[in-house]
Amino acid sequence: MTEPEENVGILESNSFSMSRLDELDGNLHDLVARREALGPCYRLFYQHPLHLVRGRGTRLFDADGTEYLDMYNNIPSMGHSNPYVTRAVTEQLGLINTHTRYVHENILDYADALLARLPQEIDRIMFMCSGSEANDLAVRCAQLYTGGEGIIVTAEAYHGNTALISGLSPSIGRDVPMSRTMRMIPTPDTFRLGTEEIGEWMCARVSEQIADMRRHGIKFAGVLFDDIFSSDGVIPGTPGFLAPVVELVHKEGGLYLADEVQPGFCRTGAGFWGFERHGITPDIVTMGKPMANGIACSAMAIRHEVLDAFAAKNPYFNTFAGNPVAMAAAKAVLAYIDEFGMLEHTRVMGEKLLGAVGEVAKAHPALGDVRGSGLFMGVDIVEPGTTEPDRALAVRLIEQLRENRVLISLCGPYGSVLKVRPPLVFDDADLDFFVGALEKSLVELGK
Amino acid sequence: MTEPEENVGILESNSFSMSRLDELDGNLHDLVARREALGPCYRLFYQHPLHLVRGRGTRLFDADGTEYLDMYNNIPSMGHSNPYVTRAVTEQLGLINTHTRYVHENILDYADALLARLPQEIDRIMFMCSGSEANDLAVRCAQLYTGGEGIIVTAEAYHGNTALISGLSPSIGRDVPMSRTMRMIPTPDTFRLGTEEIGEWMCARVSEQIADMRRHGIKFAGVLFDDIFSSDGVIPGTPGFLAPVVELVHKEGGLYLADEVQPGFCRTGAGFWGFERHGITPDIVTMGKPMANGIACSAMAIRHEVLDAFAAKNPYFNTFAGNPVAMAAAKAVLAYIDEFGMLEHTRVMGEKLLGAVGEVAKAHPALGDVRGSGLFMGVDIVEPGTTEPDRALAVRLIEQLRENRVLISLCGPYGSVLKVRPPLVFDDADLDFFVGALEKSLVELGK
């Protein structure tokens, strides 16, 4: 089987190469050429990049007026250009937008609303601008509270871009040095492990890594897991399989850090938070992307006793974080979720989508595994009848889907898993359009 | 003389203590009490916190309708609730707000506009959400390019809140462990050194720390300086004094990192960037706070050869950074700067303000040193006729100024320097109001 090491990480799975600039025409060529000013770290999706100028709900429009169904972007979770969010931001910008050293209701109302949706043990919340900043602070809190430095993540995890968190994000790229006090467990690949009951397997892997830390004189501080393992390939597994893992982590003196940047905010349909599927109570919960539908906003929710260990020594201030405008946008997202019953909508649409794609897979065995929870699915593209990943086909499939006006991308250790993650306002018409385009694309590719 | 160690860092200079909660009344009491949900890291300005609900230009209004002149906040540099920014954000939110993996003009237009204002050697720019993220990446780039780890900062520097950058921010607090590869030079305190010609002094201090690094087996990577030394007490010094420092740093194989989060965007009146006062060309320039007038936005501008060392190994993606809405706000700020001639306005108003506060100091010797560039001033509060800082008076003065409807704060190693940093839309009426309130407050305090 292809080894994960041969791959290049999630950031490379679906990207344009500047060496192909000359293949682009006209205005697009000129715009892409101008991106040289941004330097070589920036990546564009697709071999023929998209120039998007407008969005509404689940739909995106390019400069030529072509309409696409967005099956990938989870930041505008309440829909592109959500008018509730626009109105809230505009109104607040017209009033005031200062920082948290003055009293303002927005941050308090929002903090109360989020804490009310979290287990009661998690009774403090702090705001940042990005999921990276939230994870950076969460790891430091866990380290100070436990007195340990050792953090365990999964082999294809991505948790952010700061110095500390890059070192805990193995999927960033094979050349990026990892933290010397970090240990990885393999991707909990239910498809290739042949079972969704992987709690015992996970516990064994975590135990091994704690033992390895001990051998190297590293004190265990905790695990940092995305509970649907988004960049590992979107792996829901059996609900509850993480419960014994949390128990083990606590027994070993560590903390359970739930990175809810992707599974949070109703995405999995099983609860407001992804971890609710497992009936667990994390020690720290981080969140970001969909929180404010695109306005920079993230947070770390935490047990007060864990935070106190950090706060005793460290002041913390974050200029833009929790400002009245970001909080107005975030409040609008919560209000939208409640008014339109987005959790239930996500659950219902997710079941329909899983069923429909499952049907497609019956006729197209290149779709080797179809799994998901809510509107978050992974579709493993394989050599038919095997578990052998077919990355080349996966890349051709997303390009073909783009021809058929569906935007989507890839993830997983082999870069071969379709990451299906539309805005949550996804509806029946979107479902029909997606399934039609998927079937058409597979037929066009002869699969 | 009071030792800097006795102080508690900039974050503590002017803050409310929750132990005094019972002294607050009514709605304010209830709102402040609710901040327990945010945990103990959050600080409020003033012994009696402010509940601000509206702002316009340089003015802020509390919940009781009381109007204040803002002499402190540099994020809304183009004025609170700037209508150009509100319009730009609203329009863009109604169109599209995705990420940098699709082509969009806003980021390209803005990148070009900023690079055109930077020295031509600095030819790449990347966007982040916060100044902390920008400095985090800048330091990693410097370390990868030089192969060194050693970074030199000033003794009261504040550069941000990530794990890496907290360790390079000694003013955060005396209990926060600093990076083991960081070295500090003393605050370049022109007032107490008795001269503004401190280039030679700075070179000697930097050389000492490079020698100390060598002794400890740490390879020098560079210096990270805010060129007006904002949290060290706002110290402009003689224009040009940093030129020999840059020369020394380069001779020693290091890079010069200019943290322009505070001095950038016309603040010093001497140029669009603070470093222009010194006629220097940094290797990396970071920026943030006023960039988008309050919408989260920051950036790192860099020489391509330095970035290439990082980019060769590290992909980098930042979810919200450089998105069309943040870039629309940032473009609106630049347009406002140009349309209203904000650089020249800042220079002219800064000279008037420096002159006027200088006059006040003649009659009130507690104002021991009045220094500044543009609309960024430090006023050293001392025991008259000495250089002995009078922190107690400084704290009473900002409280008295607040009674007289001026909002301002403190900085510097002794927490005794008035940090005068109004929105740049500060005008003659504001000047009269501030000077009147300053004189009145000093008289009321018997100084």
CSV table of N, CA and C in Angstrom, one decimal, chain B residues 19-81:
chain,number,residue,atom,x,y,z
B,19,SER,N,-11.2,42.7,42.7
B,19,SER,CA,-11.5,42.7,44.2
B,19,SER,C,-12.2,44.0,44.6
B,20,ARG,N,-12.3,44.9,43.6
B,20,ARG,CA,-13.0,46.2,43.9
B,20,ARG,C,-14.4,46.2,43.2
B,21,LEU,N,-14.9,45.0,42.8
B,21,LEU,CA,-16.1,44.9,42.1
B,21,LEU,C,-17.3,45.5,42.9
B,22,ASP,N,-17.3,45.3,44.3
B,22,ASP,CA,-18.4,45.8,45.1
B,22,ASP,C,-18.5,47.3,45.1
B,23,GLU,N,-17.4,48.0,44.7
B,23,GLU,CA,-17.5,49.5,44.7
B,23,GLU,C,-18.3,50.0,43.5
B,24,LEU,N,-18.6,49.1,42.5
B,24,LEU,CA,-19.3,49.5,41.3
B,24,LEU,C,-20.8,49.4,41.6
B,25,ASP,N,-21.6,50.3,40.8
B,25,ASP,CA,-23.0,50.3,41.0
B,25,ASP,C,-23.8,49.8,39.8
B,26,GLY,N,-25.0,49.4,40.1
B,26,GLY,CA,-26.0,49.1,39.0
B,26,GLY,C,-25.6,48.3,37.9
B,27,ASN,N,-25.9,48.8,36.7
B,27,ASN,CA,-25.6,48.0,35.5
B,27,ASN,C,-24.1,47.8,35.3
B,28,LEU,N,-23.3,48.8,35.6
B,28,LEU,CA,-21.9,48.6,35.4
B,28,LEU,C,-21.4,47.4,36.3
B,29,HIS,N,-21.8,47.4,37.5
B,29,HIS,CA,-21.5,46.3,38.4
B,29,HIS,C,-21.8,45.0,37.8
B,30,ASP,N,-23.0,44.9,37.3
B,30,ASP,CA,-23.5,43.6,36.8
B,30,ASP,C,-22.7,43.2,35.5
B,31,LEU,N,-22.4,44.2,34.7
B,31,LEU,CA,-21.7,43.8,33.5
B,31,LEU,C,-20.2,43.4,33.8
B,32,VAL,N,-19.6,44.1,34.7
B,32,VAL,CA,-18.2,43.7,35.1
B,32,VAL,C,-18.2,42.4,35.8
B,33,ALA,N,-19.2,42.1,36.6
B,33,ALA,CA,-19.3,40.8,37.3
B,33,ALA,C,-19.4,39.7,36.2
B,34,ARG,N,-20.2,40.0,35.2
B,34,ARG,CA,-20.3,38.9,34.1
B,34,ARG,C,-19.0,38.6,33.4
B,35,ARG,N,-18.0,39.5,33.5
B,35,ARG,CA,-16.7,39.2,32.9
B,35,ARG,C,-16.0,38.1,33.6
B,36,GLU,N,-16.5,37.6,34.7
B,36,GLU,CA,-15.9,36.4,35.3
B,36,GLU,C,-15.8,35.2,34.3
B,37,ALA,N,-16.9,35.2,33.4
B,37,ALA,CA,-16.9,34.1,32.4
B,37,ALA,C,-15.7,34.2,31.4
B,38,LEU,N,-15.0,35.3,31.4
B,38,LEU,CA,-13.9,35.5,30.5
B,38,LEU,C,-12.6,35.1,31.2
B,39,GLY,N,-12.7,34.8,32.5
B,39,GLY,CA,-11.5,34.4,33.2
B,39,GLY,C,-10.6,35.5,33.6
B,40,PRO,N,-9.6,35.2,34.4
B,40,PRO,CA,-8.7,36.3,35.0
B,40,PRO,C,-7.7,36.9,34.1
B,41,CYS,N,-7.5,36.5,32.9
B,41,CYS,CA,-6.5,37.1,32.0
B,41,CYS,C,-7.0,38.5,31.5
B,42,TYR,N,-8.3,38.6,31.4
B,42,TYR,CA,-8.9,39.9,30.9
B,42,TYR,C,-8.7,41.0,31.9
B,43,ARG,N,-8.3,42.2,31.4
B,43,ARG,CA,-8.1,43.4,32.2
B,43,ARG,C,-9.0,44.5,31.7
B,44,LEU,N,-9.6,45.3,32.6
B,44,LEU,CA,-10.3,46.5,32.2
B,44,LEU,C,-9.4,47.7,32.5
B,45,PHE,N,-9.5,48.7,31.7
B,45,PHE,CA,-8.8,50.0,32.0
B,45,PHE,C,-9.6,50.7,33.2
B,46,TYR,N,-8.9,51.4,34.0
B,46,TYR,CA,-9.4,52.3,35.0
B,46,TYR,C,-9.9,51.6,36.2
B,47,GLN,N,-9.8,52.4,37.3
B,47,GLN,CA,-10.3,51.9,38.6
B,47,GLN,C,-11.8,51.8,38.6
B,48,HIS,N,-12.4,52.6,37.8
B,48,HIS,CA,-13.9,52.6,37.6
B,48,HIS,C,-14.0,52.4,36.1
B,49,PRO,N,-14.3,51.1,35.6
B,49,PRO,CA,-14.2,50.8,34.2
B,49,PRO,C,-15.2,51.6,33.4
B,50,LEU,N,-14.9,51.7,32.1
B,50,LEU,CA,-15.7,52.4,31.2
B,50,LEU,C,-16.6,51.5,30.4
B,51,HIS,N,-17.8,51.9,30.3
B,51,HIS,CA,-18.8,51.1,29.4
B,51,HIS,C,-19.1,52.0,28.2
B,52,LEU,N,-18.3,51.7,27.1
B,52,LEU,CA,-18.5,52.6,25.9
B,52,LEU,C,-19.5,52.0,25.0
B,53,VAL,N,-20.3,52.8,24.4
B,53,VAL,CA,-21.4,52.3,23.5
B,53,VAL,C,-21.3,52.9,22.1
B,54,ARG,N,-20.6,54.0,22.0
B,54,ARG,CA,-20.6,54.7,20.7
B,54,ARG,C,-19.3,55.4,20.5
B,55,GLY,N,-18.9,55.6,19.2
B,55,GLY,CA,-17.7,56.4,19.0
B,55,GLY,C,-17.8,57.0,17.6
B,56,ARG,N,-17.1,58.2,17.5
B,56,ARG,CA,-17.1,58.9,16.2
B,56,ARG,C,-15.9,59.7,16.1
B,57,GLY,N,-15.1,59.5,15.1
B,57,GLY,CA,-13.8,60.3,15.0
B,57,GLY,C,-12.9,60.1,16.2
B,58,THR,N,-12.6,61.1,17.0
B,58,THR,CA,-11.7,61.0,18.2
B,58,THR,C,-12.6,60.9,19.4
B,59,ARG,N,-13.9,60.8,19.3
B,59,ARG,CA,-14.7,60.9,20.5
B,59,ARG,C,-15.4,59.5,20.8
B,60,LEU,N,-15.5,59.3,22.1
B,60,LEU,CA,-16.2,58.0,22.5
B,60,LEU,C,-17.3,58.4,23.5
B,61,PHE,N,-18.3,57.7,23.6
B,61,PHE,CA,-19.5,58.0,24.4
B,61,PHE,C,-19.8,56.8,25.3
B,62,ASP,N,-20.0,57.0,26.6
B,62,ASP,CA,-20.3,55.9,27.5
B,62,ASP,C,-21.9,55.7,27.5
B,63,ALA,N,-22.3,54.7,28.3
B,63,ALA,CA,-23.7,54.3,28.3
B,63,ALA,C,-24.6,55.5,28.9
B,64,ASP,N,-23.9,56.4,29.7
B,64,ASP,CA,-24.7,57.5,30.2
B,64,ASP,C,-24.7,58.7,29.3
B,65,GLY,N,-24.1,58.6,28.1
B,65,GLY,CA,-24.0,59.7,27.2
B,65,GLY,C,-22.8,60.6,27.4
B,66,THR,N,-22.0,60.3,28.4
B,66,THR,CA,-20.8,61.2,28.6
B,66,THR,C,-19.8,61.0,27.4
B,67,GLU,N,-19.3,62.2,26.9
B,67,GLU,CA,-18.4,62.2,25.8
B,67,GLU,C,-17.0,62.2,26.3
B,68,TYR,N,-16.1,61.5,25.7
B,68,TYR,CA,-14.7,61.5,26.0
B,68,TYR,C,-13.9,61.7,24.8
B,69,LEU,N,-12.7,62.4,24.9
B,69,LEU,CA,-11.8,62.5,23.9
B,69,LEU,C,-10.8,61.3,24.0
B,70,ASP,N,-10.7,60.6,22.9
B,70,ASP,CA,-9.8,59.4,22.9
B,70,ASP,C,-8.4,59.9,22.6
B,71,MET,N,-7.5,59.8,23.5
B,71,MET,CA,-6.1,60.2,23.3
B,71,MET,C,-5.2,58.9,23.3
B,72,TYR,N,-5.8,57.8,23.2
B,72,TYR,CA,-5.0,56.5,23.4
B,72,TYR,C,-5.1,55.5,22.3
B,73,ASN,N,-6.3,55.4,21.7
B,73,ASN,CA,-6.5,54.2,20.8
B,73,ASN,C,-6.0,54.4,19.4
B,74,ASN,N,-5.1,53.5,19.0
B,74,ASN,CA,-4.5,53.6,17.7
B,74,ASN,C,-5.1,52.6,16.7
B,75,ILE,N,-6.0,51.8,17.1
B,75,ILE,CA,-6.6,50.9,16.1
B,75,ILE,C,-7.5,51.7,15.2
B,76,PRO,N,-8.4,52.4,15.8
B,76,PRO,CA,-9.3,53.3,14.9
B,76,PRO,C,-8.6,54.5,14.5
B,77,SER,N,-7.5,54.3,13.8
B,77,SER,CA,-6.6,55.4,13.5
B,77,SER,C,-7.2,56.5,12.6
B,78,MET,N,-8.1,56.0,11.7
B,78,MET,CA,-8.9,56.9,10.9
B,78,MET,C,-10.2,57.3,11.5
B,79,GLY,N,-10.3,57.2,12.8
B,79,GLY,CA,-11.4,57.6,13.6
B,79,GLY,C,-12.4,56.5,13.9
B,80,HIS,N,-13.0,56.6,15.1
B,80,HIS,CA,-14.0,55.6,15.4
B,80,HIS,C,-15.1,55.7,14.4
B,81,SER,N,-15.7,54.5,14.1
B,81,SER,CA,-16.8,54.4,13.1
B,81,SER,C,-16.6,55.1,11.8
